[in-house]
Amino acid sequence: MDRDLLSHLPVIVAVARRGGFALAAAELGMSPSAVSHAVRLVEERIGQPLFARTTRSVSLTEAGQALVATAEPALQDIAERMERIRGIKGRPAGLLRINVSHLAVPMAVTPVVTAMAERYPDVTVEIFANEGLVDIVSEGFDAGIRLGEMIAQDMIAIRMTPPFQVIIVASPAYVGRHGRPHSLADLAAHNCIGYRLVRSGAVYHWDLTEDGKDVAVETRGTAIVTDSLAAIDLALSGMGLAYVFEPLVRADLAAGRLVQVLPQSAIEEPGLFLYFPRRAAMAPKLRAFVDITQEIGRTPSRAPGRVA
């Protein structure tokens, strides 16, 4: 058995997953030159290239694909078994990688991670915030946090927040200058802060209700954002109307910094859920995260059709 080759397999898998040497180096805490050396050593031992390299990209060769397809699940299984062994001593440890939407951080993630730091100092929680929905397994994440409706049915899902409304808000100054819309048709005359979907590139149509029916309203305005927190800041500045999750602006509404418009048109979302593949549920570090999620006062109920 070639021990040098085996020790470098995690580097090969990381380069394949991250799509580049520098990104893999950052993930592994190594220098790019050390990553390059490890890849070169494995390629020399195997006798063929694993990656096709250009100045702009790194991609797997046929041999590389075959190696990663074999090595990645084996390494994941070893890592999970090691986590369970460490957990026997009652102290979860290691790196817990979670892919979340930006909005989930203030709404659900921060209190759990804070409690994790106090109770399990040997666990490092890496929060990768982006709006694109990714395959958490293939991208090397332990879990994800998204709206319940966005989660695949084969995932275990744990509720993190109650259901909440999506509402339209504006500053009192904006309402004072432009008045309130009284119907969905009135939105055409207002400066609406748009939201561009990262994955498709389309500008999101606001999901609202009218006369008991769901409608998607196309809006126009002088700003488009890719982060709803930016839309809130612009609304607070008095620029226009923002379409946001109600919990994110609850304090601003209570303080009078924002006001809700067209409340009868608000829709309700099912809430945010932590989700992960069934086999990952055995990892002590993830089990600890789930336990704290449920202990800090969040509703421990499950999404319809899910198992917790």
Coordinates of C-alpha atoms in Angstrom, one line a residue:
M1 CA 0.0 0.0 0.0
D2 CA 1.4 3.4 -1.0
R3 CA 1.0 5.5 2.2
D4 CA 2.2 8.7 0.6
L5 CA -0.5 8.4 -2.0
L6 CA -3.2 7.8 0.5
S7 CA -2.2 10.8 2.6
H8 CA -2.5 13.1 -0.4
L9 CA -6.0 11.9 -1.5
P10 CA -7.8 14.5 0.6
V11 CA -5.9 17.2 -1.3
I12 CA -7.0 15.7 -4.7
V13 CA -10.6 15.6 -3.6
A14 CA -10.4 19.2 -2.3
V15 CA -8.9 20.5 -5.5
A16 CA -11.7 18.7 -7.5
R17 CA -14.4 20.1 -5.2
R18 CA -13.2 23.7 -5.1
G19 CA -12.2 23.8 -8.8
G20 CA -8.7 25.2 -8.1
F21 CA -5.5 24.9 -6.2
A22 CA -5.7 28.2 -4.3
L23 CA -9.2 27.6 -3.1
A24 CA -8.3 24.0 -2.0
A25 CA -5.3 25.4 -0.2
A26 CA -7.4 27.9 1.7
E27 CA -9.8 25.1 2.7
L28 CA -7.1 22.8 3.9
G29 CA -5.0 25.4 5.6
M30 CA -2.0 24.6 3.2
S31 CA 0.0 26.7 0.9
P32 CA -0.8 26.6 -2.8
S33 CA 2.7 25.2 -3.5
A34 CA 2.1 22.4 -1.0
V35 CA -1.2 21.5 -2.7
S36 CA 0.5 21.6 -6.1
H37 CA 3.3 19.3 -4.8
A38 CA 0.7 16.8 -3.4
V39 CA -1.2 16.6 -6.7
R40 CA 2.1 16.2 -8.7
L41 CA 3.2 13.4 -6.4
V42 CA -0.1 11.5 -6.8
E43 CA 0.0 12.0 -10.6
E44 CA 3.5 10.6 -10.7
R45 CA 2.6 7.5 -8.6
I46 CA -0.5 6.8 -10.8
G47 CA 1.4 7.6 -14.0
Q48 CA -1.2 9.9 -15.6
P49 CA -2.6 13.5 -15.1
L50 CA -5.6 13.9 -12.8
F51 CA -6.3 17.6 -13.7
A52 CA -6.4 19.5 -17.0
R53 CA -4.9 22.9 -16.1
T54 CA -5.3 26.2 -18.0
T55 CA -4.6 29.7 -16.9
R56 CA -8.3 30.2 -16.0
S57 CA -9.5 26.8 -14.8
V58 CA -8.7 23.4 -13.4
S59 CA -10.8 20.4 -14.3
L60 CA -10.6 16.6 -13.8
T61 CA -9.3 14.3 -16.5
E62 CA -11.0 10.9 -17.0
A63 CA -8.5 9.4 -14.6
G64 CA -9.1 12.1 -12.1
Q65 CA -12.8 11.6 -12.2
A66 CA -12.4 7.9 -11.6
L67 CA -10.1 8.5 -8.7
V68 CA -12.3 11.1 -7.0
A69 CA -15.4 9.0 -7.5
T70 CA -13.7 6.3 -5.5
A71 CA -11.8 8.3 -3.0
E72 CA -14.4 10.9 -2.0
P73 CA -17.0 8.6 -0.5
A74 CA -14.3 6.6 1.2
L75 CA -12.8 9.7 2.8
Q76 CA -16.2 10.9 3.9
D77 CA -16.9 7.6 5.5
I78 CA -13.6 7.6 7.4
A79 CA -14.2 11.2 8.5
E80 CA -17.6 10.4 9.8
R81 CA -16.4 7.3 11.7
M82 CA -13.6 9.3 13.3
E83 CA -16.2 11.9 14.4
R84 CA -18.2 9.2 16.0
I85 CA -15.1 7.8 17.8
R86 CA -14.3 11.3 19.1
G87 CA -17.9 11.7 20.2
I88 CA -17.6 8.6 22.4
K89 CA -15.7 10.8 24.9
G90 CA -18.7 13.2 24.9
R91 CA -16.8 16.0 23.2
P92 CA -17.9 16.7 19.6
A93 CA -15.0 18.1 17.6
G94 CA -13.9 19.1 14.1
L95 CA -15.1 21.4 11.4
L96 CA -18.8 21.7 10.8
R97 CA -19.5 23.3 7.4
I98 CA -23.0 24.7 6.8
N99 CA -24.3 26.3 3.6
V100 CA -26.9 29.0 4.4
S101 CA -28.7 31.9 2.8
H102 CA -27.6 35.3 4.0
L103 CA -30.9 35.9 5.6
A104 CA -30.7 32.8 7.7
V105 CA -27.7 34.1 9.6
P106 CA -29.5 36.8 11.7
M107 CA -32.8 34.9 11.7
A108 CA -31.6 31.5 12.9
V109 CA -27.8 30.8 12.7
T110 CA -26.2 33.3 15.1
P111 CA -27.8 32.2 18.4
V112 CA -27.0 28.5 17.6
V113 CA -23.4 29.2 16.7
T114 CA -22.9 31.3 19.8
A115 CA -24.2 28.6 22.0
M116 CA -22.0 26.0 20.2
A117 CA -18.9 28.1 20.9
E118 CA -19.7 28.1 24.6
R119 CA -20.6 24.5 24.9
Y120 CA -18.4 22.8 22.3
P121 CA -15.1 24.8 21.9
D122 CA -13.6 21.9 19.9
V123 CA -16.1 22.4 17.1
T124 CA -15.5 25.1 14.5
V125 CA -18.6 26.1 12.6
E126 CA -17.9 27.4 9.1
I127 CA -20.9 29.4 7.8
F128 CA -20.8 29.7 4.0
A129 CA -23.5 32.2 3.1
N130 CA -24.8 32.5 -0.4
E131 CA -28.1 32.8 -2.2
G132 CA -27.5 30.0 -4.7
L133 CA -29.0 26.6 -3.7
V134 CA -26.2 24.1 -3.9
D135 CA -25.8 20.3 -3.6
I136 CA -24.5 20.2 0.0
V137 CA -23.2 16.6 -0.4
S138 CA -21.2 17.2 -3.5
E139 CA -19.9 20.6 -2.3
G140 CA -18.6 19.1 0.9
F141 CA -21.0 20.7 3.4
D142 CA -22.4 18.9 6.5
A143 CA -25.7 20.6 6.4
G144 CA -27.7 23.5 4.8
I145 CA -30.3 26.0 6.0
R146 CA -33.0 27.1 3.6
L147 CA -36.8 27.7 3.4
G148 CA -38.7 24.5 3.8
E149 CA -40.0 24.5 0.3
M150 CA -36.5 24.5 -1.2
I151 CA -35.3 21.3 0.5
A152 CA -35.1 18.0 -1.4
Q153 CA -37.4 15.3 0.0
D154 CA -34.6 12.8 0.7
M155 CA -33.1 15.1 3.3
I156 CA -33.7 15.1 7.0
A157 CA -35.1 18.6 7.9
I158 CA -35.3 20.2 11.4
R159 CA -37.3 23.4 11.8
M160 CA -35.3 26.4 13.0
T161 CA -37.9 29.2 12.8
P162 CA -41.7 29.3 12.9
P163 CA -43.5 30.3 9.7
F164 CA -43.3 34.0 8.9
Q165 CA -44.7 36.5 6.5
V166 CA -43.0 38.2 3.6
I167 CA -44.1 41.9 3.6
I168 CA -43.7 45.2 1.8
V169 CA -42.1 48.0 3.9
A170 CA -41.1 51.6 3.4
S171 CA -39.8 54.4 5.6
P172 CA -42.2 57.0 6.9
A173 CA -40.2 59.6 4.9
Y174 CA -40.9 57.7 1.6
V175 CA -44.6 57.3 2.5
G176 CA -44.8 61.0 3.3
R177 CA -43.4 62.0 -0.1
H178 CA -45.1 59.4 -2.3
G179 CA -48.1 58.1 -0.3
R180 CA -49.1 54.5 0.3
P181 CA -50.1 52.1 -2.4
H182 CA -53.6 50.8 -1.8
S183 CA -53.6 48.0 -4.3
L184 CA -51.1 45.8 -6.2
A185 CA -51.7 47.9 -9.3
D186 CA -50.5 51.0 -7.4
L187 CA -47.0 49.4 -7.1
A188 CA -46.3 50.3 -10.7
A189 CA -46.2 54.0 -9.7
H190 CA -43.8 53.4 -6.8
N191 CA -40.0 53.0 -6.6
C192 CA -39.7 49.3 -5.8
I193 CA -36.3 47.9 -4.8
G194 CA -35.7 44.9 -7.0
Y195 CA -34.1 41.6 -6.1
R196 CA -32.0 39.7 -8.6
L197 CA -31.8 35.9 -8.3
V198 CA -28.2 34.8 -8.2
R199 CA -28.7 31.4 -9.8
S200 CA -30.9 32.4 -12.8
G201 CA -30.0 36.1 -13.1
A202 CA -33.7 37.0 -13.3
V203 CA -35.2 39.9 -11.3
Y204 CA -37.6 38.3 -8.8
H205 CA -41.3 38.9 -9.2
W206 CA -42.9 39.7 -5.8
D207 CA -45.1 36.8 -4.6
L208 CA -48.2 38.4 -3.1
T209 CA -51.9 37.6 -2.6
E210 CA -54.9 39.4 -4.1
D211 CA -58.5 38.4 -3.5
G212 CA -57.4 35.1 -2.0
K213 CA -55.2 34.2 -5.0
D214 CA -51.4 34.1 -5.3
V215 CA -50.0 36.5 -7.8
A216 CA -46.4 37.3 -9.0
V217 CA -46.0 41.1 -9.4
E218 CA -43.3 42.5 -11.7
T219 CA -41.8 45.6 -10.1
R220 CA -39.6 48.4 -11.3
G221 CA -37.3 50.8 -9.5
T222 CA -34.0 52.6 -9.3
A223 CA -32.1 49.8 -7.5
I224 CA -31.7 46.1 -7.7
V225 CA -29.9 44.1 -5.1
T226 CA -28.8 40.4 -4.6
D227 CA -29.1 40.6 -0.8
S228 CA -32.3 41.4 1.0
L229 CA -30.4 43.0 3.9
A230 CA -29.3 45.6 1.3
A231 CA -32.9 46.2 0.4
I232 CA -33.7 46.9 4.0
D233 CA -30.9 49.4 4.3
L234 CA -32.2 51.2 1.1
A235 CA -35.8 51.2 2.5
L236 CA -34.5 52.7 5.7
S237 CA -32.8 55.4 3.7
G238 CA -36.2 56.4 2.3
M239 CA -35.4 55.3 -1.3
G240 CA -38.3 53.0 -2.0
L241 CA -40.4 50.0 -1.1
A242 CA -38.7 46.7 -0.1
Y243 CA -40.1 43.2 -0.1
V244 CA -38.6 41.4 2.9
F245 CA -39.0 38.6 5.5
E246 CA -41.0 40.2 8.4
P247 CA -38.7 38.9 11.2
L248 CA -35.8 40.9 9.7
V249 CA -37.6 44.2 10.1
R250 CA -39.6 43.5 13.2
A251 CA -37.5 45.8 15.3
D252 CA -37.6 48.6 12.7
L253 CA -41.4 48.3 12.5
A254 CA -41.7 48.5 16.3
A255 CA -39.5 51.5 16.4
G256 CA -41.3 53.3 13.6
R257 CA -38.3 53.3 11.3
L258 CA -40.3 51.4 8.8
V259 CA -44.0 50.9 8.1
Q260 CA -45.8 48.1 6.4
V261 CA -47.8 48.7 3.3
L262 CA -50.4 46.5 1.6
P263 CA -50.6 44.2 4.7
Q264 CA -53.5 42.3 3.1
S265 CA -51.2 41.2 0.3
A266 CA -48.5 39.5 2.5
I267 CA -47.8 35.8 1.9
E268 CA -46.6 33.3 4.5
E269 CA -43.4 31.2 4.1
P270 CA -43.0 27.9 5.9
G271 CA -39.9 29.0 7.8
L272 CA -36.3 28.1 7.8
F273 CA -35.0 24.5 8.2
L274 CA -31.7 22.9 8.9
Y275 CA -31.3 19.9 6.5
F276 CA -28.7 17.2 5.9
P277 CA -28.4 13.7 4.4
R278 CA -29.6 10.8 6.7
R279 CA -26.1 9.3 7.1
A280 CA -24.7 12.7 8.4
A281 CA -27.2 12.6 11.4
M282 CA -24.8 10.3 13.2
A283 CA -21.9 12.8 13.3
P284 CA -21.5 14.1 16.9
K285 CA -20.7 17.7 15.8
L286 CA -23.9 17.9 13.7
R287 CA -26.0 16.2 16.4
A288 CA -24.7 18.8 18.8
F289 CA -25.8 21.6 16.4
V290 CA -29.3 20.0 16.1
D291 CA -29.6 19.6 19.9
I292 CA -28.8 23.2 20.5
T293 CA -31.1 24.4 17.7
Q294 CA -33.9 22.7 19.5
E295 CA -32.8 23.7 23.0
I296 CA -32.7 27.5 22.5
G297 CA -36.4 27.8 22.0
R298 CA -37.0 27.1 18.4
T299 CA -39.9 24.9 17.5
P300 CA -38.6 21.3 17.2
S301 CA -41.4 20.2 14.9
R302 CA -40.6 18.8 11.4
A303 CA -41.4 19.9 7.9
P304 CA -44.3 17.9 6.4
G305 CA -43.1 14.5 5.1
R306 CA -39.7 14.8 6.8
V307 CA -38.0 12.7 9.5
A308 CA -36.0 14.2 12.3

